[in-house]
């Protein structure tokens, strides 16, 4: 196996194309650049291929994609399945999302249900919005979140947070699979 050095933005783009947990960079690149029936030894370059410009769309990753991949990279080392309490997992995931999306995280302040506000910048604000909210600080941030919800509600809130931060559909599903694999 050969090693190559690539720029960080290219690495984050490749990582953002992950479809399965544990998929290697080689697998991702092979899927992206090689037809499914091609093998490296069967590729033949014609003179036309050498001269003709390639019509390849720009593969520049967006800032949101890079930040989402940074979240996944950090989550990968956390071993969430070893954390038995869902509220602790929930707070850890929110903390990591906040860390990599600090500029956007204030948008979660608009999240609420029929009778409850989900996020606030103070514990008191959440206590005023309903009984039994059990607000907890999102570690490493100035934000508080209600925690007295079942896991399904936490999953739905996490989906909304991820969407607000700019995660795309597959990234959101991957985040939920990492957060609560036993509920998929």
mmCIF file with all atom_site columns, C-alpha atoms in Angstrom:
data_model
loop_
_atom_site.group_PDB
_atom_site.id
_atom_site.type_symbol
_atom_site.label_atom_id
_atom_site.label_alt_id
_atom_site.label_comp_id
_atom_site.label_asym_id
_atom_site.label_entity_id
_atom_site.label_seq_id
_atom_site.pdbx_PDB_ins_code
_atom_site.Cartn_x
_atom_site.Cartn_y
_atom_site.Cartn_z
_atom_site.occupancy
_atom_site.B_iso_or_equiv
_atom_site.pdbx_formal_charge
_atom_site.auth_seq_id
_atom_site.auth_comp_id
_atom_site.auth_asym_id
_atom_site.auth_atom_id
_atom_site.pdbx_PDB_model_num
ATOM 1   C CA . UNK A 1 1   ? 0.000   0.000  0.000   1.00 0.00 ? 1   UNK A CA 1
ATOM 2   C CA . UNK A 1 2   ? 1.322   3.466  -0.920  1.00 0.00 ? 2   UNK A CA 1
ATOM 3   C CA . UNK A 1 3   ? 0.939   6.662  1.105   1.00 0.00 ? 3   UNK A CA 1
ATOM 4   C CA . UNK A 1 4   ? 0.351   10.129 -0.297  1.00 0.00 ? 4   UNK A CA 1
ATOM 5   C CA . UNK A 1 5   ? 0.084   13.505 1.338   1.00 0.00 ? 5   UNK A CA 1
ATOM 6   C CA . UNK A 1 6   ? -2.967  15.629 0.553   1.00 0.00 ? 6   UNK A CA 1
ATOM 7   C CA . UNK A 1 7   ? -4.180  19.036 1.676   1.00 0.00 ? 7   UNK A CA 1
ATOM 8   C CA . UNK A 1 8   ? -6.622  19.233 4.576   1.00 0.00 ? 8   UNK A CA 1
ATOM 9   C CA . UNK A 1 9   ? -9.501  20.512 2.442   1.00 0.00 ? 9   UNK A CA 1
ATOM 10  C CA . UNK A 1 10  ? -9.148  17.564 0.064   1.00 0.00 ? 10  UNK A CA 1
ATOM 11  C CA . UNK A 1 11  ? -8.986  15.130 2.979   1.00 0.00 ? 11  UNK A CA 1
ATOM 12  C CA . UNK A 1 12  ? -12.174 16.610 4.462   1.00 0.00 ? 12  UNK A CA 1
ATOM 13  C CA . UNK A 1 13  ? -13.912 16.345 1.096   1.00 0.00 ? 13  UNK A CA 1
ATOM 14  C CA . UNK A 1 14  ? -12.950 12.681 0.747   1.00 0.00 ? 14  UNK A CA 1
ATOM 15  C CA . UNK A 1 15  ? -14.072 12.004 4.316   1.00 0.00 ? 15  UNK A CA 1
ATOM 16  C CA . UNK A 1 16  ? -17.382 13.805 3.643   1.00 0.00 ? 16  UNK A CA 1
ATOM 17  C CA . UNK A 1 17  ? -18.114 11.251 0.916   1.00 0.00 ? 17  UNK A CA 1
ATOM 18  C CA . UNK A 1 18  ? -18.148 8.363  3.415   1.00 0.00 ? 18  UNK A CA 1
ATOM 19  C CA . UNK A 1 19  ? -21.190 6.151  2.962   1.00 0.00 ? 19  UNK A CA 1
ATOM 20  C CA . UNK A 1 20  ? -20.447 3.453  5.520   1.00 0.00 ? 20  UNK A CA 1
ATOM 21  C CA . UNK A 1 21  ? -18.831 3.718  8.925   1.00 0.00 ? 21  UNK A CA 1
ATOM 22  C CA . UNK A 1 22  ? -15.286 2.415  8.630   1.00 0.00 ? 22  UNK A CA 1
ATOM 23  C CA . UNK A 1 23  ? -15.065 2.946  4.864   1.00 0.00 ? 23  UNK A CA 1
ATOM 24  C CA . UNK A 1 24  ? -11.420 3.591  3.940   1.00 0.00 ? 24  UNK A CA 1
ATOM 25  C CA . UNK A 1 25  ? -10.154 6.544  1.932   1.00 0.00 ? 25  UNK A CA 1
ATOM 26  C CA . UNK A 1 26  ? -9.139  4.103  -0.819  1.00 0.00 ? 26  UNK A CA 1
ATOM 27  C CA . UNK A 1 27  ? -12.677 2.701  -0.964  1.00 0.00 ? 27  UNK A CA 1
ATOM 28  C CA . UNK A 1 28  ? -14.150 6.209  -1.163  1.00 0.00 ? 28  UNK A CA 1
ATOM 29  C CA . UNK A 1 29  ? -11.759 7.334  -3.901  1.00 0.00 ? 29  UNK A CA 1
ATOM 30  C CA . UNK A 1 30  ? -12.271 4.109  -5.848  1.00 0.00 ? 30  UNK A CA 1
ATOM 31  C CA . UNK A 1 31  ? -16.047 4.647  -5.728  1.00 0.00 ? 31  UNK A CA 1
ATOM 32  C CA . UNK A 1 32  ? -15.750 8.308  -6.741  1.00 0.00 ? 32  UNK A CA 1
ATOM 33  C CA . UNK A 1 33  ? -13.231 8.097  -9.566  1.00 0.00 ? 33  UNK A CA 1
ATOM 34  C CA . UNK A 1 34  ? -13.416 4.577  -10.949 1.00 0.00 ? 34  UNK A CA 1
ATOM 35  C CA . UNK A 1 35  ? -16.396 2.957  -12.659 1.00 0.00 ? 35  UNK A CA 1
ATOM 36  C CA . UNK A 1 36  ? -17.621 -0.071 -10.763 1.00 0.00 ? 36  UNK A CA 1
ATOM 37  C CA . UNK A 1 37  ? -16.461 -2.459 -13.484 1.00 0.00 ? 37  UNK A CA 1
ATOM 38  C CA . UNK A 1 38  ? -12.953 -0.974 -13.781 1.00 0.00 ? 38  UNK A CA 1
ATOM 39  C CA . UNK A 1 39  ? -9.857  -2.142 -12.057 1.00 0.00 ? 39  UNK A CA 1
ATOM 40  C CA . UNK A 1 40  ? -6.601  -0.165 -11.976 1.00 0.00 ? 40  UNK A CA 1
ATOM 41  C CA . UNK A 1 41  ? -4.909  -2.593 -14.367 1.00 0.00 ? 41  UNK A CA 1
ATOM 42  C CA . UNK A 1 42  ? -7.719  -2.413 -16.930 1.00 0.00 ? 42  UNK A CA 1
ATOM 43  C CA . UNK A 1 43  ? -7.667  1.359  -17.418 1.00 0.00 ? 43  UNK A CA 1
ATOM 44  C CA . UNK A 1 44  ? -6.403  2.299  -20.873 1.00 0.00 ? 44  UNK A CA 1
ATOM 45  C CA . UNK A 1 45  ? -5.584  5.880  -21.743 1.00 0.00 ? 45  UNK A CA 1
ATOM 46  C CA . UNK A 1 46  ? -6.102  6.816  -25.368 1.00 0.00 ? 46  UNK A CA 1
ATOM 47  C CA . UNK A 1 47  ? -4.609  9.800  -27.176 1.00 0.00 ? 47  UNK A CA 1
ATOM 48  C CA . UNK A 1 48  ? -8.034  11.474 -27.022 1.00 0.00 ? 48  UNK A CA 1
ATOM 49  C CA . UNK A 1 49  ? -8.043  11.087 -23.253 1.00 0.00 ? 49  UNK A CA 1
ATOM 50  C CA . UNK A 1 50  ? -4.690  12.826 -23.048 1.00 0.00 ? 50  UNK A CA 1
ATOM 51  C CA . UNK A 1 51  ? -5.815  15.782 -25.136 1.00 0.00 ? 51  UNK A CA 1
ATOM 52  C CA . UNK A 1 52  ? -9.471  16.156 -24.238 1.00 0.00 ? 52  UNK A CA 1
ATOM 53  C CA . UNK A 1 53  ? -10.156 18.267 -21.165 1.00 0.00 ? 53  UNK A CA 1
ATOM 54  C CA . UNK A 1 54  ? -11.960 16.497 -18.385 1.00 0.00 ? 54  UNK A CA 1
ATOM 55  C CA . UNK A 1 55  ? -15.422 17.805 -17.639 1.00 0.00 ? 55  UNK A CA 1
ATOM 56  C CA . UNK A 1 56  ? -15.317 17.277 -13.899 1.00 0.00 ? 56  UNK A CA 1
ATOM 57  C CA . UNK A 1 57  ? -17.425 19.420 -11.577 1.00 0.00 ? 57  UNK A CA 1
ATOM 58  C CA . UNK A 1 58  ? -15.543 21.250 -8.865  1.00 0.00 ? 58  UNK A CA 1
ATOM 59  C CA . UNK A 1 59  ? -15.022 19.040 -5.844  1.00 0.00 ? 59  UNK A CA 1
ATOM 60  C CA . UNK A 1 60  ? -14.371 21.948 -3.471  1.00 0.00 ? 60  UNK A CA 1
ATOM 61  C CA . UNK A 1 61  ? -15.854 21.021 -0.120  1.00 0.00 ? 61  UNK A CA 1
ATOM 62  C CA . UNK A 1 62  ? -18.027 23.629 1.493   1.00 0.00 ? 62  UNK A CA 1
ATOM 63  C CA . UNK A 1 63  ? -17.148 25.071 4.875   1.00 0.00 ? 63  UNK A CA 1
ATOM 64  C CA . UNK A 1 64  ? -20.159 23.206 6.306   1.00 0.00 ? 64  UNK A CA 1
ATOM 65  C CA . UNK A 1 65  ? -18.925 19.884 4.893   1.00 0.00 ? 65  UNK A CA 1
ATOM 66  C CA . UNK A 1 66  ? -15.481 20.414 6.421   1.00 0.00 ? 66  UNK A CA 1
ATOM 67  C CA . UNK A 1 67  ? -16.998 21.264 9.793   1.00 0.00 ? 67  UNK A CA 1
ATOM 68  C CA . UNK A 1 68  ? -19.323 18.264 9.678   1.00 0.00 ? 68  UNK A CA 1
ATOM 69  C CA . UNK A 1 69  ? -16.382 15.990 8.900   1.00 0.00 ? 69  UNK A CA 1
ATOM 70  C CA . UNK A 1 70  ? -14.437 17.500 11.796  1.00 0.00 ? 70  UNK A CA 1
ATOM 71  C CA . UNK A 1 71  ? -17.400 16.583 14.027  1.00 0.00 ? 71  UNK A CA 1
ATOM 72  C CA . UNK A 1 72  ? -17.333 12.980 12.757  1.00 0.00 ? 72  UNK A CA 1
ATOM 73  C CA . UNK A 1 73  ? -13.570 12.729 13.186  1.00 0.00 ? 73  UNK A CA 1
ATOM 74  C CA . UNK A 1 74  ? -13.844 13.830 16.803  1.00 0.00 ? 74  UNK A CA 1
ATOM 75  C CA . UNK A 1 75  ? -16.851 11.604 17.502  1.00 0.00 ? 75  UNK A CA 1
ATOM 76  C CA . UNK A 1 76  ? -15.009 8.598  16.091  1.00 0.00 ? 76  UNK A CA 1
ATOM 77  C CA . UNK A 1 77  ? -12.534 8.736  18.974  1.00 0.00 ? 77  UNK A CA 1
ATOM 78  C CA . UNK A 1 78  ? -15.201 9.117  21.659  1.00 0.00 ? 78  UNK A CA 1
ATOM 79  C CA . UNK A 1 79  ? -16.590 5.550  21.751  1.00 0.00 ? 79  UNK A CA 1
ATOM 80  C CA . UNK A 1 80  ? -20.126 6.777  22.388  1.00 0.00 ? 80  UNK A CA 1
ATOM 81  C CA . UNK A 1 81  ? -21.529 3.254  22.648  1.00 0.00 ? 81  UNK A CA 1
ATOM 82  C CA . UNK A 1 82  ? -19.484 2.880  25.849  1.00 0.00 ? 82  UNK A CA 1
ATOM 83  C CA . UNK A 1 83  ? -21.401 5.785  27.447  1.00 0.00 ? 83  UNK A CA 1
ATOM 84  C CA . UNK A 1 84  ? -24.485 4.123  28.946  1.00 0.00 ? 84  UNK A CA 1
ATOM 85  C CA . UNK A 1 85  ? -26.486 7.269  29.777  1.00 0.00 ? 85  UNK A CA 1
ATOM 86  C CA . UNK A 1 86  ? -28.085 8.797  26.696  1.00 0.00 ? 86  UNK A CA 1
ATOM 87  C CA . UNK A 1 87  ? -28.115 12.246 28.286  1.00 0.00 ? 87  UNK A CA 1
ATOM 88  C CA . UNK A 1 88  ? -24.317 12.106 28.627  1.00 0.00 ? 88  UNK A CA 1
ATOM 89  C CA . UNK A 1 89  ? -23.977 11.036 24.972  1.00 0.00 ? 89  UNK A CA 1
ATOM 90  C CA . UNK A 1 90  ? -26.419 13.783 23.992  1.00 0.00 ? 90  UNK A CA 1
ATOM 91  C CA . UNK A 1 91  ? -24.413 16.473 25.779  1.00 0.00 ? 91  UNK A CA 1
ATOM 92  C CA . UNK A 1 92  ? -21.112 15.206 24.369  1.00 0.00 ? 92  UNK A CA 1
ATOM 93  C CA . UNK A 1 93  ? -22.418 15.220 20.784  1.00 0.00 ? 93  UNK A CA 1
ATOM 94  C CA . UNK A 1 94  ? -23.892 18.712 21.219  1.00 0.00 ? 94  UNK A CA 1
ATOM 95  C CA . UNK A 1 95  ? -20.608 19.891 22.718  1.00 0.00 ? 95  UNK A CA 1
ATOM 96  C CA . UNK A 1 96  ? -18.619 18.606 19.734  1.00 0.00 ? 96  UNK A CA 1
ATOM 97  C CA . UNK A 1 97  ? -21.078 20.134 17.263  1.00 0.00 ? 97  UNK A CA 1
ATOM 98  C CA . UNK A 1 98  ? -20.817 23.445 19.130  1.00 0.00 ? 98  UNK A CA 1
ATOM 99  C CA . UNK A 1 99  ? -17.019 23.279 19.098  1.00 0.00 ? 99  UNK A CA 1
ATOM 100 C CA . UNK A 1 100 ? -16.941 22.983 15.301  1.00 0.00 ? 100 UNK A CA 1
ATOM 101 C CA . UNK A 1 101 ? -19.919 25.269 14.537  1.00 0.00 ? 101 UNK A CA 1
ATOM 102 C CA . UNK A 1 102 ? -19.561 28.079 17.066  1.00 0.00 ? 102 UNK A CA 1
ATOM 103 C CA . UNK A 1 103 ? -20.548 30.739 14.548  1.00 0.00 ? 103 UNK A CA 1
ATOM 104 C CA . UNK A 1 104 ? -23.841 29.019 13.731  1.00 0.00 ? 104 UNK A CA 1
ATOM 105 C CA . UNK A 1 105 ? -24.730 27.466 17.053  1.00 0.00 ? 105 UNK A CA 1
ATOM 106 C CA . UNK A 1 106 ? -26.786 30.463 18.204  1.00 0.00 ? 106 UNK A CA 1
ATOM 107 C CA . UNK A 1 107 ? -29.403 29.367 15.634  1.00 0.00 ? 107 UNK A CA 1
ATOM 108 C CA . UNK A 1 108 ? -30.430 26.547 17.988  1.00 0.00 ? 108 UNK A CA 1
ATOM 109 C CA . UNK A 1 109 ? -31.953 29.194 20.262  1.00 0.00 ? 109 UNK A CA 1
ATOM 110 C CA . UNK A 1 110 ? -34.950 29.246 17.922  1.00 0.00 ? 110 UNK A CA 1
ATOM 111 C CA . UNK A 1 111 ? -35.686 25.554 18.434  1.00 0.00 ? 111 UNK A CA 1
ATOM 112 C CA . UNK A 1 112 ? -38.777 24.802 20.468  1.00 0.00 ? 112 UNK A CA 1
ATOM 113 C CA . UNK A 1 113 ? -41.722 22.517 20.778  1.00 0.00 ? 113 UNK A CA 1
ATOM 114 C CA . UNK A 1 114 ? -45.361 23.346 21.475  1.00 0.00 ? 114 UNK A CA 1
ATOM 115 C CA . UNK A 1 115 ? -44.774 24.185 25.110  1.00 0.00 ? 115 UNK A CA 1
ATOM 116 C CA . UNK A 1 116 ? -41.014 24.125 25.601  1.00 0.00 ? 116 UNK A CA 1
ATOM 117 C CA . UNK A 1 117 ? -37.948 25.997 24.509  1.00 0.00 ? 117 UNK A CA 1
ATOM 118 C CA . UNK A 1 118 ? -35.170 23.499 23.820  1.00 0.00 ? 118 UNK A CA 1
ATOM 119 C CA . UNK A 1 119 ? -32.078 25.703 24.030  1.00 0.00 ? 119 UNK A CA 1
ATOM 120 C CA . UNK A 1 120 ? -31.240 28.898 25.900  1.00 0.00 ? 120 UNK A CA 1
ATOM 121 C CA . UNK A 1 121 ? -28.278 30.849 27.171  1.00 0.00 ? 121 UNK A CA 1
ATOM 122 C CA . UNK A 1 122 ? -29.307 30.383 30.781  1.00 0.00 ? 122 UNK A CA 1
ATOM 123 C CA . UNK A 1 123 ? -30.650 27.610 32.949  1.00 0.00 ? 123 UNK A CA 1
ATOM 124 C CA . UNK A 1 124 ? -33.323 29.921 34.347  1.00 0.00 ? 124 UNK A CA 1
ATOM 125 C CA . UNK A 1 125 ? -34.798 30.583 30.899  1.00 0.00 ? 125 UNK A CA 1
ATOM 126 C CA . UNK A 1 126 ? -35.362 26.869 30.365  1.00 0.00 ? 126 UNK A CA 1
ATOM 127 C CA . UNK A 1 127 ? -36.768 26.368 33.857  1.00 0.00 ? 127 UNK A CA 1
ATOM 128 C CA . UNK A 1 128 ? -39.350 29.081 33.126  1.00 0.00 ? 128 UNK A CA 1
ATOM 129 C CA . UNK A 1 129 ? -40.564 27.350 29.951  1.00 0.00 ? 129 UNK A CA 1
ATOM 130 C CA . UNK A 1 130 ? -41.809 24.164 31.530  1.00 0.00 ? 130 UNK A CA 1
ATOM 131 C CA . UNK A 1 131 ? -41.776 21.817 34.433  1.00 0.00 ? 131 UNK A CA 1
ATOM 132 C CA . UNK A 1 132 ? -39.273 18.965 34.591  1.00 0.00 ? 132 UNK A CA 1
ATOM 133 C CA . UNK A 1 133 ? -37.041 20.342 31.849  1.00 0.00 ? 133 UNK A CA 1
ATOM 134 C CA . UNK A 1 134 ? -33.850 19.338 33.718  1.00 0.00 ? 134 UNK A CA 1
ATOM 135 C CA . UNK A 1 135 ? -31.631 21.853 31.890  1.00 0.00 ? 135 UNK A CA 1
ATOM 136 C CA . UNK A 1 136 ? -27.949 21.056 31.520  1.00 0.00 ? 136 UNK A CA 1
ATOM 137 C CA . UNK A 1 137 ? -25.087 23.104 30.151  1.00 0.00 ? 137 UNK A CA 1
ATOM 138 C CA . UNK A 1 138 ? -23.712 22.045 26.778  1.00 0.00 ? 138 UNK A CA 1
ATOM 139 C CA . UNK A 1 139 ? -20.084 21.480 27.842  1.00 0.00 ? 139 UNK A CA 1
ATOM 140 C CA . UNK A 1 140 ? -17.657 24.057 26.528  1.00 0.00 ? 140 UNK A CA 1
ATOM 141 C CA . UNK A 1 141 ? -20.381 26.529 25.624  1.00 0.00 ? 141 UNK A CA 1
ATOM 142 C CA . UNK A 1 142 ? -22.661 29.215 27.004  1.00 0.00 ? 142 UNK A CA 1
ATOM 143 C CA . UNK A 1 143 ? -25.726 27.225 25.911  1.00 0.00 ? 143 UNK A CA 1
ATOM 144 C CA . UNK A 1 144 ? -28.155 25.169 27.956  1.00 0.00 ? 144 UNK A CA 1
ATOM 145 C CA . UNK A 1 145 ? -30.440 22.415 26.688  1.00 0.00 ? 145 UNK A CA 1
ATOM 146 C CA . UNK A 1 146 ? -33.394 20.591 28.159  1.00 0.00 ? 146 UNK A CA 1
ATOM 147 C CA . UNK A 1 147 ? -32.561 16.957 28.858  1.00 0.00 ? 147 UNK A CA 1
ATOM 148 C CA . UNK A 1 148 ? -35.785 15.505 30.210  1.00 0.00 ? 148 UNK A CA 1
ATOM 149 C CA . UNK A 1 149 ? -36.768 13.915 26.905  1.00 0.00 ? 149 UNK A CA 1
ATOM 150 C CA . UNK A 1 150 ? -36.804 10.353 25.740  1.00 0.00 ? 150 UNK A CA 1
ATOM 151 C CA . UNK A 1 151 ? -34.177 9.133  23.284  1.00 0.00 ? 151 UNK A CA 1
ATOM 152 C CA . UNK A 1 152 ? -36.461 9.447  20.267  1.00 0.00 ? 152 UNK A CA 1
ATOM 153 C CA . UNK A 1 153 ? -37.037 13.114 21.081  1.00 0.00 ? 153 UNK A CA 1
ATOM 154 C CA . UNK A 1 154 ? -33.284 13.640 21.563  1.00 0.00 ? 154 UNK A CA 1
ATOM 155 C CA . UNK A 1 155 ? -32.717 12.045 18.137  1.00 0.00 ? 155 UNK A CA 1
ATOM 156 C CA . UNK A 1 156 ? -35.263 14.381 16.540  1.00 0.00 ? 156 UNK A CA 1
ATOM 157 C CA . UNK A 1 157 ? -33.716 17.393 18.252  1.00 0.00 ? 157 UNK A CA 1
ATOM 158 C CA . UNK A 1 158 ? -30.250 16.279 17.122  1.00 0.00 ? 158 UNK A CA 1
ATOM 159 C CA . UNK A 1 159 ? -31.497 15.987 13.543  1.00 0.00 ? 159 UNK A CA 1
ATOM 160 C CA . UNK A 1 160 ? -32.805 19.544 13.749  1.00 0.00 ? 160 UNK A CA 1
ATOM 161 C CA . UNK A 1 161 ? -29.539 20.821 15.258  1.00 0.00 ? 161 UNK A CA 1
ATOM 162 C CA . UNK A 1 162 ? -27.497 19.089 12.544  1.00 0.00 ? 162 UNK A CA 1
ATOM 163 C CA . UNK A 1 163 ? -29.738 20.453 9.797   1.00 0.00 ? 163 UNK A CA 1
ATOM 164 C CA . UNK A 1 164 ? -29.422 23.943 11.285  1.00 0.00 ? 164 UNK A CA 1
ATOM 165 C CA . UNK A 1 165 ? -25.628 23.597 11.268  1.00 0.00 ? 165 UNK A CA 1
ATOM 166 C CA . UNK A 1 166 ? -25.666 22.693 7.559   1.00 0.00 ? 166 UNK A CA 1
ATOM 167 C CA . UNK A 1 167 ? -25.289 18.903 7.661   1.00 0.00 ? 167 UNK A CA 1
ATOM 168 C CA . UNK A 1 168 ? -26.786 17.235 4.595   1.00 0.00 ? 168 UNK A CA 1
ATOM 169 C CA . UNK A 1 169 ? -29.210 14.291 4.742   1.00 0.00 ? 169 UNK A CA 1
ATOM 170 C CA . UNK A 1 170 ? -26.628 11.479 4.689   1.00 0.00 ? 170 UNK A CA 1
ATOM 171 C CA . UNK A 1 171 ? -24.496 13.285 7.271   1.00 0.00 ? 171 UNK A CA 1
ATOM 172 C CA . UNK A 1 172 ? -27.520 13.657 9.557   1.00 0.00 ? 172 UNK A CA 1
ATOM 173 C CA . UNK A 1 173 ? -28.314 9.959  9.264   1.00 0.00 ? 173 UNK A CA 1
ATOM 174 C CA . UNK A 1 174 ? -24.688 9.107  9.966   1.00 0.00 ? 174 UNK A CA 1
ATOM 175 C CA . UNK A 1 175 ? -24.733 11.366 13.039  1.00 0.00 ? 175 UNK A CA 1
ATOM 176 C CA . UNK A 1 176 ? -27.831 9.602  14.383  1.00 0.00 ? 176 UNK A CA 1
ATOM 177 C CA . UNK A 1 177 ? -26.227 6.202  13.725  1.00 0.00 ? 177 UNK A CA 1
ATOM 178 C CA . UNK A 1 178 ? -23.189 7.281  15.743  1.00 0.00 ? 178 UNK A CA 1
ATOM 179 C CA . UNK A 1 179 ? -25.282 8.831  18.547  1.00 0.00 ? 179 UNK A CA 1
ATOM 180 C CA . UNK A 1 180 ? -27.844 6.074  19.026  1.00 0.00 ? 180 UNK A CA 1
ATOM 181 C CA . UNK A 1 181 ? -27.089 2.989  16.922  1.00 0.00 ? 181 UNK A CA 1
ATOM 182 C CA . UNK A 1 182 ? -29.369 0.906  19.126  1.00 0.00 ? 182 UNK A CA 1
ATOM 183 C CA . UNK A 1 183 ? -32.372 3.025  18.047  1.00 0.00 ? 183 UNK A CA 1
ATOM 184 C CA . UNK A 1 184 ? -32.019 2.659  14.282  1.00 0.00 ? 184 UNK A CA 1
#
